[in-house]
């Protein structure tokens, strides 16, 4: 099993200086490269301080200037917010500026709140159709001249300028629904999945969907599977309270954005009282401690073996959960020094 890092610029309140937030992400990326991580991922989100990433390609290009070997990916570029020509060109430019280190991750988007601002009138549940029209168009533009008369985009003959450095840019699709697993397998795309705060059975369900898609498409190669979890490694068992409290605050903000409650001021969402939610069982403290990748190094090793056993190829260490910068760095240090050697 290989390891990848997802890290965001994030502010839970206005007290953090933006330059400090910016520099922290670069510190984490450098630590990940030195520690042996294969890929670092940048998200795309808009008008929310919890994930400050209006253009993931900017972040990746910046990180590329300060690293030499770690690969740089979008997790994910949100297809309905782009045009194919622009997305193809910006991705290819990042591949060029990083000397061919781009991993191209694309998805449908998560928050209806963002759709209301970035693509008014589009329901999040319909956005997968945009992704499935976007991706072949981007690949065709990378290859050469291409014209499109599609359902969502149309353009006369055009091409991506520049072209990617890599002959075949690795492509990743964010997938949870069976239809997306099937689409990825049919087209030879790798898969990223995030079980949120749900139990290990949710991760196993995604692996079952992957296998079903492979079985339903004879002759198609099984793609790489990456599984993401919030991760915090600490020195002593009693230290769990720090990431647990941080995660519950962040998840309260997540629920506000996800449910599109509108209680957002200057990009900061008021945390929802988790106890008030119908799905409050998903945020029980004991459940979060068990389901998320929280633990001492030995405990995290045991949890990771469970992902390895069900066939996960790549574990995505999701570092951004509202945790303090000092604690994030200590967690990543322990993961690199104490956890990863068990899987080398």
mmCIF file of C-alpha atoms in Angstrom:
data_model
loop_
_atom_site.group_PDB
_atom_site.id
_atom_site.type_symbol
_atom_site.label_atom_id
_atom_site.label_comp_id
_atom_site.label_asym_id
_atom_site.label_seq_id
_atom_site.Cartn_x
_atom_site.Cartn_y
_atom_site.Cartn_z
ATOM 1 C CA UNK A 1 0.000 0.000 0.000
ATOM 2 C CA UNK A 2 1.264 3.456 -0.962
ATOM 3 C CA UNK A 3 0.564 6.755 0.765
ATOM 4 C CA UNK A 4 -0.793 10.077 -0.437
ATOM 5 C CA UNK A 5 -1.455 13.349 1.383
ATOM 6 C CA UNK A 6 -4.490 15.631 1.102
ATOM 7 C CA UNK A 7 -3.905 19.005 2.734
ATOM 8 C CA UNK A 8 -5.917 22.203 2.517
ATOM 9 C CA UNK A 9 -5.416 25.804 3.373
ATOM 10 C CA UNK A 10 -8.037 26.099 6.103
ATOM 11 C CA UNK A 11 -9.184 28.609 8.695
ATOM 12 C CA UNK A 12 -11.808 27.735 11.273
ATOM 13 C CA UNK A 13 -12.025 31.385 12.425
ATOM 14 C CA UNK A 14 -10.455 34.743 11.458
ATOM 15 C CA UNK A 15 -7.736 34.563 14.132
ATOM 16 C CA UNK A 16 -5.281 32.687 11.906
ATOM 17 C CA UNK A 17 -3.125 34.796 9.617
ATOM 18 C CA UNK A 18 -3.575 33.820 5.976
ATOM 19 C CA UNK A 19 0.173 33.770 5.273
ATOM 20 C CA UNK A 20 0.668 31.397 8.205
ATOM 21 C CA UNK A 21 -2.036 29.140 6.792
ATOM 22 C CA UNK A 22 -0.418 29.287 3.362
ATOM 23 C CA UNK A 23 3.051 28.460 4.636
ATOM 24 C CA UNK A 24 1.777 25.585 6.764
ATOM 25 C CA UNK A 25 0.542 23.713 3.713
ATOM 26 C CA UNK A 26 3.953 23.981 2.071
ATOM 27 C CA UNK A 27 5.652 22.734 5.233
ATOM 28 C CA UNK A 28 3.351 19.702 5.214
ATOM 29 C CA UNK A 29 4.033 19.010 1.537
ATOM 30 C CA UNK A 30 7.786 19.152 2.084
ATOM 31 C CA UNK A 31 7.489 16.783 5.062
ATOM 32 C CA UNK A 32 5.414 14.385 2.979
ATOM 33 C CA UNK A 33 7.961 14.347 0.172
ATOM 34 C CA UNK A 34 10.829 13.737 2.577
ATOM 35 C CA UNK A 35 8.814 11.038 4.342
ATOM 36 C CA UNK A 36 8.141 9.064 1.167
ATOM 37 C CA UNK A 37 4.579 9.997 0.207
ATOM 38 C CA UNK A 38 3.832 9.440 -3.490
ATOM 39 C CA UNK A 39 1.239 12.131 -4.170
ATOM 40 C CA UNK A 40 -0.070 15.312 -2.553
ATOM 41 C CA UNK A 41 -3.601 16.445 -3.399
ATOM 42 C CA UNK A 42 -5.158 19.932 -3.551
ATOM 43 C CA UNK A 43 -8.919 20.473 -3.520
ATOM 44 C CA UNK A 44 -11.152 22.968 -5.311
ATOM 45 C CA UNK A 45 -13.673 24.915 -3.247
ATOM 46 C CA UNK A 46 -15.167 28.381 -3.394
ATOM 47 C CA UNK A 47 -16.268 31.003 -0.863
ATOM 48 C CA UNK A 48 -15.493 28.877 2.190
ATOM 49 C CA UNK A 49 -12.656 29.469 4.632
ATOM 50 C CA UNK A 50 -12.745 25.832 5.723
ATOM 51 C CA UNK A 51 -11.110 24.886 2.394
ATOM 52 C CA UNK A 52 -9.342 27.795 0.690
ATOM 53 C CA UNK A 53 -8.726 26.543 -2.844
ATOM 54 C CA UNK A 54 -10.369 28.521 -5.647
ATOM 55 C CA UNK A 55 -7.921 27.013 -8.163
ATOM 56 C CA UNK A 56 -6.026 23.830 -7.207
ATOM 57 C CA UNK A 57 -3.568 24.297 -10.075
ATOM 58 C CA UNK A 58 -2.193 27.442 -8.418
ATOM 59 C CA UNK A 59 -1.393 25.509 -5.261
ATOM 60 C CA UNK A 60 0.134 22.592 -7.150
ATOM 61 C CA UNK A 61 2.354 24.883 -9.218
ATOM 62 C CA UNK A 62 3.552 26.635 -6.059
ATOM 63 C CA UNK A 63 4.264 23.333 -4.315
ATOM 64 C CA UNK A 64 6.080 22.104 -7.428
ATOM 65 C CA UNK A 65 8.552 24.964 -7.168
ATOM 66 C CA UNK A 66 9.555 23.799 -3.686
ATOM 67 C CA UNK A 67 9.644 20.032 -4.269
ATOM 68 C CA UNK A 68 11.343 17.707 -6.722
ATOM 69 C CA UNK A 69 9.724 14.275 -6.785
ATOM 70 C CA UNK A 70 6.366 14.101 -5.027
ATOM 71 C CA UNK A 71 3.541 13.981 -7.552
ATOM 72 C CA UNK A 72 0.904 16.718 -7.528
ATOM 73 C CA UNK A 73 -2.800 16.071 -7.913
ATOM 74 C CA UNK A 74 -6.210 17.715 -7.979
ATOM 75 C CA UNK A 75 -8.673 16.130 -5.585
ATOM 76 C CA UNK A 76 -10.685 17.235 -7.267
ATOM 77 C CA UNK A 77 -11.201 19.719 -10.085
ATOM 78 C CA UNK A 78 -14.981 20.229 -10.111
ATOM 79 C CA UNK A 79 -16.103 19.649 -13.680
ATOM 80 C CA UNK A 80 -19.254 21.851 -13.801
ATOM 81 C CA UNK A 81 -17.276 24.933 -12.741
ATOM 82 C CA UNK A 82 -14.938 24.826 -15.761
ATOM 83 C CA UNK A 83 -14.961 24.871 -19.538
ATOM 84 C CA UNK A 84 -13.088 22.005 -21.231
ATOM 85 C CA UNK A 85 -10.565 24.245 -23.033
ATOM 86 C CA UNK A 86 -9.694 26.159 -19.876
ATOM 87 C CA UNK A 87 -9.446 23.045 -17.703
ATOM 88 C CA UNK A 88 -7.296 21.206 -20.264
ATOM 89 C CA UNK A 89 -4.954 24.168 -20.637
ATOM 90 C CA UNK A 90 -4.522 24.897 -16.935
ATOM 91 C CA UNK A 91 -3.926 21.236 -16.112
ATOM 92 C CA UNK A 92 -1.404 20.884 -18.931
ATOM 93 C CA UNK A 93 0.407 24.053 -17.816
ATOM 94 C CA UNK A 94 0.728 22.587 -14.318
ATOM 95 C CA UNK A 95 2.141 19.394 -15.791
ATOM 96 C CA UNK A 96 4.655 21.446 -17.783
ATOM 97 C CA UNK A 97 5.725 23.634 -14.857
ATOM 98 C CA UNK A 98 6.077 20.616 -12.541
ATOM 99 C CA UNK A 99 8.153 18.617 -15.068
ATOM 100 C CA UNK A 100 5.444 16.029 -15.613
ATOM 101 C CA UNK A 101 4.235 15.395 -12.068
ATOM 102 C CA UNK A 102 0.506 16.058 -12.515
ATOM 103 C CA UNK A 103 -2.123 13.572 -11.299
ATOM 104 C CA UNK A 104 -5.436 14.758 -12.742
ATOM 105 C CA UNK A 105 -8.348 14.173 -10.379
ATOM 106 C CA UNK A 106 -11.834 15.219 -11.441
ATOM 107 C CA UNK A 107 -15.221 15.015 -9.765
ATOM 108 C CA UNK A 108 -18.772 16.288 -9.680
ATOM 109 C CA UNK A 109 -18.617 18.560 -6.634
ATOM 110 C CA UNK A 110 -19.985 18.156 -3.146
ATOM 111 C CA UNK A 111 -21.808 21.193 -1.777
ATOM 112 C CA UNK A 112 -25.089 22.527 -3.160
ATOM 113 C CA UNK A 113 -24.065 25.859 -1.640
ATOM 114 C CA UNK A 114 -21.184 26.052 -4.117
ATOM 115 C CA UNK A 115 -23.357 25.060 -7.077
ATOM 116 C CA UNK A 116 -25.768 27.866 -6.183
ATOM 117 C CA UNK A 117 -22.870 30.290 -6.632
ATOM 118 C CA UNK A 118 -20.687 28.676 -9.286
ATOM 119 C CA UNK A 119 -23.345 27.046 -11.475
ATOM 120 C CA UNK A 120 -26.776 28.403 -10.448
ATOM 121 C CA UNK A 121 -29.663 26.075 -11.154
ATOM 122 C CA UNK A 122 -27.613 22.882 -11.235
ATOM 123 C CA UNK A 123 -28.460 20.223 -8.661
ATOM 124 C CA UNK A 124 -25.487 18.471 -7.123
ATOM 125 C CA UNK A 125 -27.129 15.120 -7.842
ATOM 126 C CA UNK A 126 -27.031 15.890 -11.596
ATOM 127 C CA UNK A 127 -23.437 17.092 -11.750
ATOM 128 C CA UNK A 128 -21.964 13.683 -12.628
ATOM 129 C CA UNK A 129 -23.265 14.144 -16.156
ATOM 130 C CA UNK A 130 -21.037 17.196 -16.574
ATOM 131 C CA UNK A 131 -18.017 15.255 -15.370
ATOM 132 C CA UNK A 132 -18.665 12.468 -17.863
ATOM 133 C CA UNK A 133 -18.840 14.958 -20.765
ATOM 134 C CA UNK A 134 -15.883 16.995 -19.524
ATOM 135 C CA UNK A 135 -13.286 14.266 -19.117
ATOM 136 C CA UNK A 136 -13.217 12.876 -22.683
ATOM 137 C CA UNK A 137 -13.182 16.448 -24.001
ATOM 138 C CA UNK A 138 -10.132 17.325 -21.886
ATOM 139 C CA UNK A 139 -8.299 14.209 -23.043
ATOM 140 C CA UNK A 140 -9.132 14.966 -26.685
ATOM 141 C CA UNK A 141 -7.871 18.537 -26.319
ATOM 142 C CA UNK A 142 -4.624 17.235 -24.806
ATOM 143 C CA UNK A 143 -4.205 14.969 -27.844
ATOM 144 C CA UNK A 144 -4.723 17.654 -30.508
ATOM 145 C CA UNK A 145 -7.448 19.508 -32.376
ATOM 146 C CA UNK A 146 -10.952 18.780 -31.147
ATOM 147 C CA UNK A 147 -14.425 20.238 -31.629
ATOM 148 C CA UNK A 148 -17.386 19.598 -29.360
ATOM 149 C CA UNK A 149 -21.130 19.901 -29.800
ATOM 150 C CA UNK A 150 -22.180 18.456 -26.474
ATOM 151 C CA UNK A 151 -25.087 18.674 -24.080
ATOM 152 C CA UNK A 152 -23.315 21.127 -21.781
ATOM 153 C CA UNK A 153 -20.426 22.612 -23.782
ATOM 154 C CA UNK A 154 -19.835 23.428 -27.433
ATOM 155 C CA UNK A 155 -16.791 24.881 -29.138
ATOM 156 C CA UNK A 156 -15.257 24.910 -32.627
ATOM 157 C CA UNK A 157 -11.994 23.137 -33.383
ATOM 158 C CA UNK A 158 -9.476 23.948 -30.693
ATOM 159 C CA UNK A 159 -6.694 22.331 -28.687
ATOM 160 C CA UNK A 160 -4.941 22.488 -25.349
ATOM 161 C CA UNK A 161 -2.065 24.944 -25.247
ATOM 162 C CA UNK A 162 0.271 23.884 -23.805
ATOM 163 C CA UNK A 163 0.126 20.122 -24.044
ATOM 164 C CA UNK A 164 0.974 17.962 -21.021
ATOM 165 C CA UNK A 165 4.583 16.815 -20.648
ATOM 166 C CA UNK A 166 3.409 13.307 -19.809
ATOM 167 C CA UNK A 167 2.229 11.124 -22.661
ATOM 168 C CA UNK A 168 -0.506 9.717 -20.438
ATOM 169 C CA UNK A 169 -1.490 11.921 -17.512
ATOM 170 C CA UNK A 170 -2.808 9.673 -14.702
ATOM 171 C CA UNK A 171 -6.525 10.312 -14.272
ATOM 172 C CA UNK A 172 -8.489 9.853 -11.050
ATOM 173 C CA UNK A 173 -12.254 10.000 -10.632
ATOM 174 C CA UNK A 174 -13.962 10.663 -7.311
ATOM 175 C CA UNK A 175 -16.444 7.815 -6.860
ATOM 176 C CA UNK A 176 -18.964 6.589 -4.332
ATOM 177 C CA UNK A 177 -21.953 5.655 -6.492
ATOM 178 C CA UNK A 178 -21.931 2.413 -8.553
ATOM 179 C CA UNK A 179 -22.456 4.347 -11.820
ATOM 180 C CA UNK A 180 -19.173 6.219 -11.303
ATOM 181 C CA UNK A 181 -17.234 3.063 -10.453
ATOM 182 C CA UNK A 182 -18.531 1.553 -13.682
ATOM 183 C CA UNK A 183 -17.566 4.665 -15.657
ATOM 184 C CA UNK A 184 -14.043 4.649 -14.213
ATOM 185 C CA UNK A 185 -13.433 0.963 -14.939
ATOM 186 C CA UNK A 186 -14.814 1.225 -18.496
ATOM 187 C CA UNK A 187 -12.456 4.094 -19.287
ATOM 188 C CA UNK A 188 -9.353 3.040 -17.369
ATOM 189 C CA UNK A 189 -9.456 5.788 -14.740
ATOM 190 C CA UNK A 190 -8.173 5.411 -11.188
ATOM 191 C CA UNK A 191 -10.606 5.920 -8.312
ATOM 192 C CA UNK A 192 -10.626 8.039 -5.162
ATOM 193 C CA UNK A 193 -13.204 7.306 -2.466
ATOM 194 C CA UNK A 194 -13.947 8.941 0.867
ATOM 195 C CA UNK A 195 -16.085 7.052 3.417
ATOM 196 C CA UNK A 196 -16.557 10.300 5.394
ATOM 197 C CA UNK A 197 -16.998 9.359 9.072
ATOM 198 C CA UNK A 198 -18.729 6.066 8.350
ATOM 199 C CA UNK A 199 -17.424 2.710 9.601
ATOM 200 C CA UNK A 200 -15.023 0.350 7.899
ATOM 201 C CA UNK A 201 -18.005 -1.372 6.289
ATOM 202 C CA UNK A 202 -18.411 1.732 4.083
ATOM 203 C CA UNK A 203 -14.849 1.349 2.784
ATOM 204 C CA UNK A 204 -15.517 -2.340 2.182
ATOM 205 C CA UNK A 205 -18.698 -1.393 0.266
ATOM 206 C CA UNK A 206 -16.667 0.802 -2.092
ATOM 207 C CA UNK A 207 -14.249 -2.051 -2.713
ATOM 208 C CA UNK A 208 -17.212 -4.306 -3.498
ATOM 209 C CA UNK A 209 -18.500 -1.724 -5.985
ATOM 210 C CA UNK A 210 -15.091 -1.639 -7.607
ATOM 211 C CA UNK A 211 -15.039 -5.410 -7.961
ATOM 212 C CA UNK A 212 -18.594 -5.436 -9.343
ATOM 213 C CA UNK A 213 -17.581 -2.860 -11.952
ATOM 214 C CA UNK A 214 -14.551 -4.950 -12.931
ATOM 215 C CA UNK A 215 -16.714 -8.087 -13.159
ATOM 216 C CA UNK A 216 -19.264 -6.257 -15.315
ATOM 217 C CA UNK A 217 -16.616 -5.041 -17.766
ATOM 218 C CA UNK A 218 -14.626 -8.071 -18.946
ATOM 219 C CA UNK A 219 -11.270 -7.169 -20.423
ATOM 220 C CA UNK A 220 -11.007 -3.886 -18.542
ATOM 221 C CA UNK A 221 -8.049 -3.512 -16.224
ATOM 222 C CA UNK A 222 -8.699 -3.020 -12.519
ATOM 223 C CA UNK A 223 -7.793 0.607 -11.719
ATOM 224 C CA UNK A 224 -5.861 1.896 -8.742
ATOM 225 C CA UNK A 225 -8.025 2.529 -5.678
ATOM 226 C CA UNK A 226 -7.253 5.310 -3.190
ATOM 227 C CA UNK A 227 -9.171 5.628 0.091
ATOM 228 C CA UNK A 228 -9.166 8.838 2.142
ATOM 229 C CA UNK A 229 -9.683 9.313 5.872
ATOM 230 C CA UNK A 230 -9.149 12.123 8.340
ATOM 231 C CA UNK A 231 -5.868 11.192 10.013
ATOM 232 C CA UNK A 232 -4.262 12.133 13.322
ATOM 233 C CA UNK A 233 -1.413 10.215 14.942
ATOM 234 C CA UNK A 234 -0.447 11.082 18.508
ATOM 235 C CA UNK A 235 2.034 9.967 21.144
ATOM 236 C CA UNK A 236 -0.319 8.816 23.927
ATOM 237 C CA UNK A 237 -3.832 7.320 23.812
ATOM 238 C CA UNK A 238 -5.202 10.131 25.961
ATOM 239 C CA UNK A 239 -4.115 12.672 23.325
ATOM 240 C CA UNK A 240 -7.103 11.629 21.192
ATOM 241 C CA UNK A 241 -9.193 14.401 22.725
ATOM 242 C CA UNK A 242 -7.291 17.068 20.762
ATOM 243 C CA UNK A 243 -7.998 15.823 17.200
ATOM 244 C CA UNK A 244 -11.420 14.579 18.253
ATOM 245 C CA UNK A 245 -12.528 18.008 19.471
ATOM 246 C CA UNK A 246 -11.032 19.666 16.392
ATOM 247 C CA UNK A 247 -12.770 17.210 14.071
ATOM 248 C CA UNK A 248 -16.156 17.741 15.710
ATOM 249 C CA UNK A 249 -15.889 21.519 15.227
ATOM 250 C CA UNK A 250 -14.883 21.096 11.583
ATOM 251 C CA UNK A 251 -17.597 18.509 10.955
ATOM 252 C CA UNK A 252 -20.140 20.920 12.409
ATOM 253 C CA UNK A 253 -19.068 23.455 9.775
ATOM 254 C CA UNK A 254 -19.106 20.731 7.105
ATOM 255 C CA UNK A 255 -22.740 19.956 7.940
ATOM 256 C CA UNK A 256 -23.631 23.640 7.590
ATOM 257 C CA UNK A 257 -22.097 23.818 4.106
ATOM 258 C CA UNK A 258 -23.410 20.394 3.099
ATOM 259 C CA UNK A 259 -26.980 21.093 4.198
ATOM 260 C CA UNK A 260 -26.775 24.587 2.648
ATOM 261 C CA UNK A 261 -28.163 26.176 5.805
ATOM 262 C CA UNK A 262 -27.054 29.682 4.874
ATOM 263 C CA UNK A 263 -25.549 30.500 8.269
ATOM 264 C CA UNK A 264 -22.233 31.640 6.782
ATOM 265 C CA UNK A 265 -20.545 34.999 7.375
ATOM 266 C CA UNK A 266 -17.482 36.116 5.409
ATOM 267 C CA UNK A 267 -16.851 32.502 4.395
ATOM 268 C CA UNK A 268 -17.013 31.111 7.924
ATOM 269 C CA UNK A 269 -19.851 28.683 8.602
ATOM 270 C CA UNK A 270 -21.373 28.576 12.058
ATOM 271 C CA UNK A 271 -20.852 25.012 13.338
ATOM 272 C CA UNK A 272 -24.031 23.001 13.536
ATOM 273 C CA UNK A 273 -24.717 21.376 16.904
ATOM 274 C CA UNK A 274 -23.979 17.779 15.967
ATOM 275 C CA UNK A 275 -26.330 16.490 18.649
ATOM 276 C CA UNK A 276 -29.231 18.185 16.855
ATOM 277 C CA UNK A 277 -28.754 16.323 13.568
ATOM 278 C CA UNK A 278 -30.826 13.390 12.386
ATOM 279 C CA UNK A 279 -27.541 11.752 11.364
ATOM 280 C CA UNK A 280 -25.915 12.604 14.717
ATOM 281 C CA UNK A 281 -24.837 8.972 15.153
ATOM 282 C CA UNK A 282 -22.241 9.664 12.444
ATOM 283 C CA UNK A 283 -20.525 12.101 14.817
ATOM 284 C CA UNK A 284 -20.521 10.158 18.095
ATOM 285 C CA UNK A 285 -17.139 10.665 19.799
ATOM 286 C CA UNK A 286 -16.411 6.959 20.261
ATOM 287 C CA UNK A 287 -17.495 6.232 16.703
ATOM 288 C CA UNK A 288 -15.257 8.971 15.292
ATOM 289 C CA UNK A 289 -12.295 7.676 17.291
ATOM 290 C CA UNK A 290 -12.893 4.205 15.888
ATOM 291 C CA UNK A 291 -13.754 5.070 12.276
ATOM 292 C CA UNK A 292 -11.289 7.840 11.539
ATOM 293 C CA UNK A 293 -7.564 7.182 11.299
ATOM 294 C CA UNK A 294 -6.938 8.348 14.867
ATOM 295 C CA UNK A 295 -4.475 6.561 17.123
ATOM 296 C CA UNK A 296 -0.968 6.043 18.380
ATOM 297 C CA UNK A 297 1.438 4.702 15.736
ATOM 298 C CA UNK A 298 0.749 1.070 16.646
ATOM 299 C CA UNK A 299 -2.999 1.642 16.594
ATOM 300 C CA UNK A 300 -2.866 3.368 13.217
ATOM 301 C CA UNK A 301 -0.765 0.533 11.788
ATOM 302 C CA UNK A 302 -3.447 -1.942 12.820
ATOM 303 C CA UNK A 303 -6.213 0.186 11.292
ATOM 304 C CA UNK A 304 -4.278 0.574 8.030
ATOM 305 C CA UNK A 305 -3.806 -3.176 7.769
ATOM 306 C CA UNK A 306 -7.569 -3.424 7.517
ATOM 307 C CA UNK A 307 -7.535 -1.213 4.415
ATOM 308 C CA UNK A 308 -4.665 -3.208 2.965
ATOM 309 C CA UNK A 309 -6.570 -6.442 3.593
ATOM 310 C CA UNK A 310 -9.616 -5.306 1.579
ATOM 311 C CA UNK A 311 -7.426 -4.326 -1.378
ATOM 312 C CA UNK A 312 -6.903 -0.564 -1.028
ATOM 313 C CA UNK A 313 -3.864 0.379 -3.136
ATOM 314 C CA UNK A 314 -3.308 3.905 -1.849
ATOM 315 C CA UNK A 315 -4.189 5.435 1.494
ATOM 316 C CA UNK A 316 -4.898 9.182 1.411
ATOM 317 C CA UNK A 317 -3.852 10.813 4.674
ATOM 318 C CA UNK A 318 -6.363 13.679 5.035
ATOM 319 C CA UNK A 319 -4.503 16.135 7.240
ATOM 320 C CA UNK A 320 -6.985 19.011 7.327
ATOM 321 C CA UNK A 321 -9.505 18.652 10.138
ATOM 322 C CA UNK A 322 -9.221 21.925 12.033
ATOM 323 C CA UNK A 323 -6.290 20.626 14.060
ATOM 324 C CA UNK A 324 -3.596 23.077 15.177
ATOM 325 C CA UNK A 325 -0.551 23.374 12.935
ATOM 326 C CA UNK A 326 1.801 22.049 15.612
ATOM 327 C CA UNK A 327 -0.368 18.981 16.121
ATOM 328 C CA UNK A 328 -0.718 18.418 12.367
ATOM 329 C CA UNK A 329 3.042 18.410 11.945
ATOM 330 C CA UNK A 330 3.611 16.083 14.888
ATOM 331 C CA UNK A 331 1.002 13.707 13.481
ATOM 332 C CA UNK A 332 2.633 13.666 10.056
ATOM 333 C CA UNK A 333 6.066 13.212 11.615
ATOM 334 C CA UNK A 334 4.861 10.174 13.582
ATOM 335 C CA UNK A 335 3.152 8.766 10.486
ATOM 336 C CA UNK A 336 6.320 9.058 8.396
ATOM 337 C CA UNK A 337 8.688 7.796 11.077
ATOM 338 C CA UNK A 338 6.638 5.158 12.873
ATOM 339 C CA UNK A 339 3.762 4.056 10.609
ATOM 340 C CA UNK A 340 4.936 3.998 6.998
ATOM 341 C CA UNK A 341 7.958 1.726 7.647
ATOM 342 C CA UNK A 342 5.501 -1.042 8.572
ATOM 343 C CA UNK A 343 4.251 -1.022 4.957
ATOM 344 C CA UNK A 344 7.532 -0.613 3.094
#
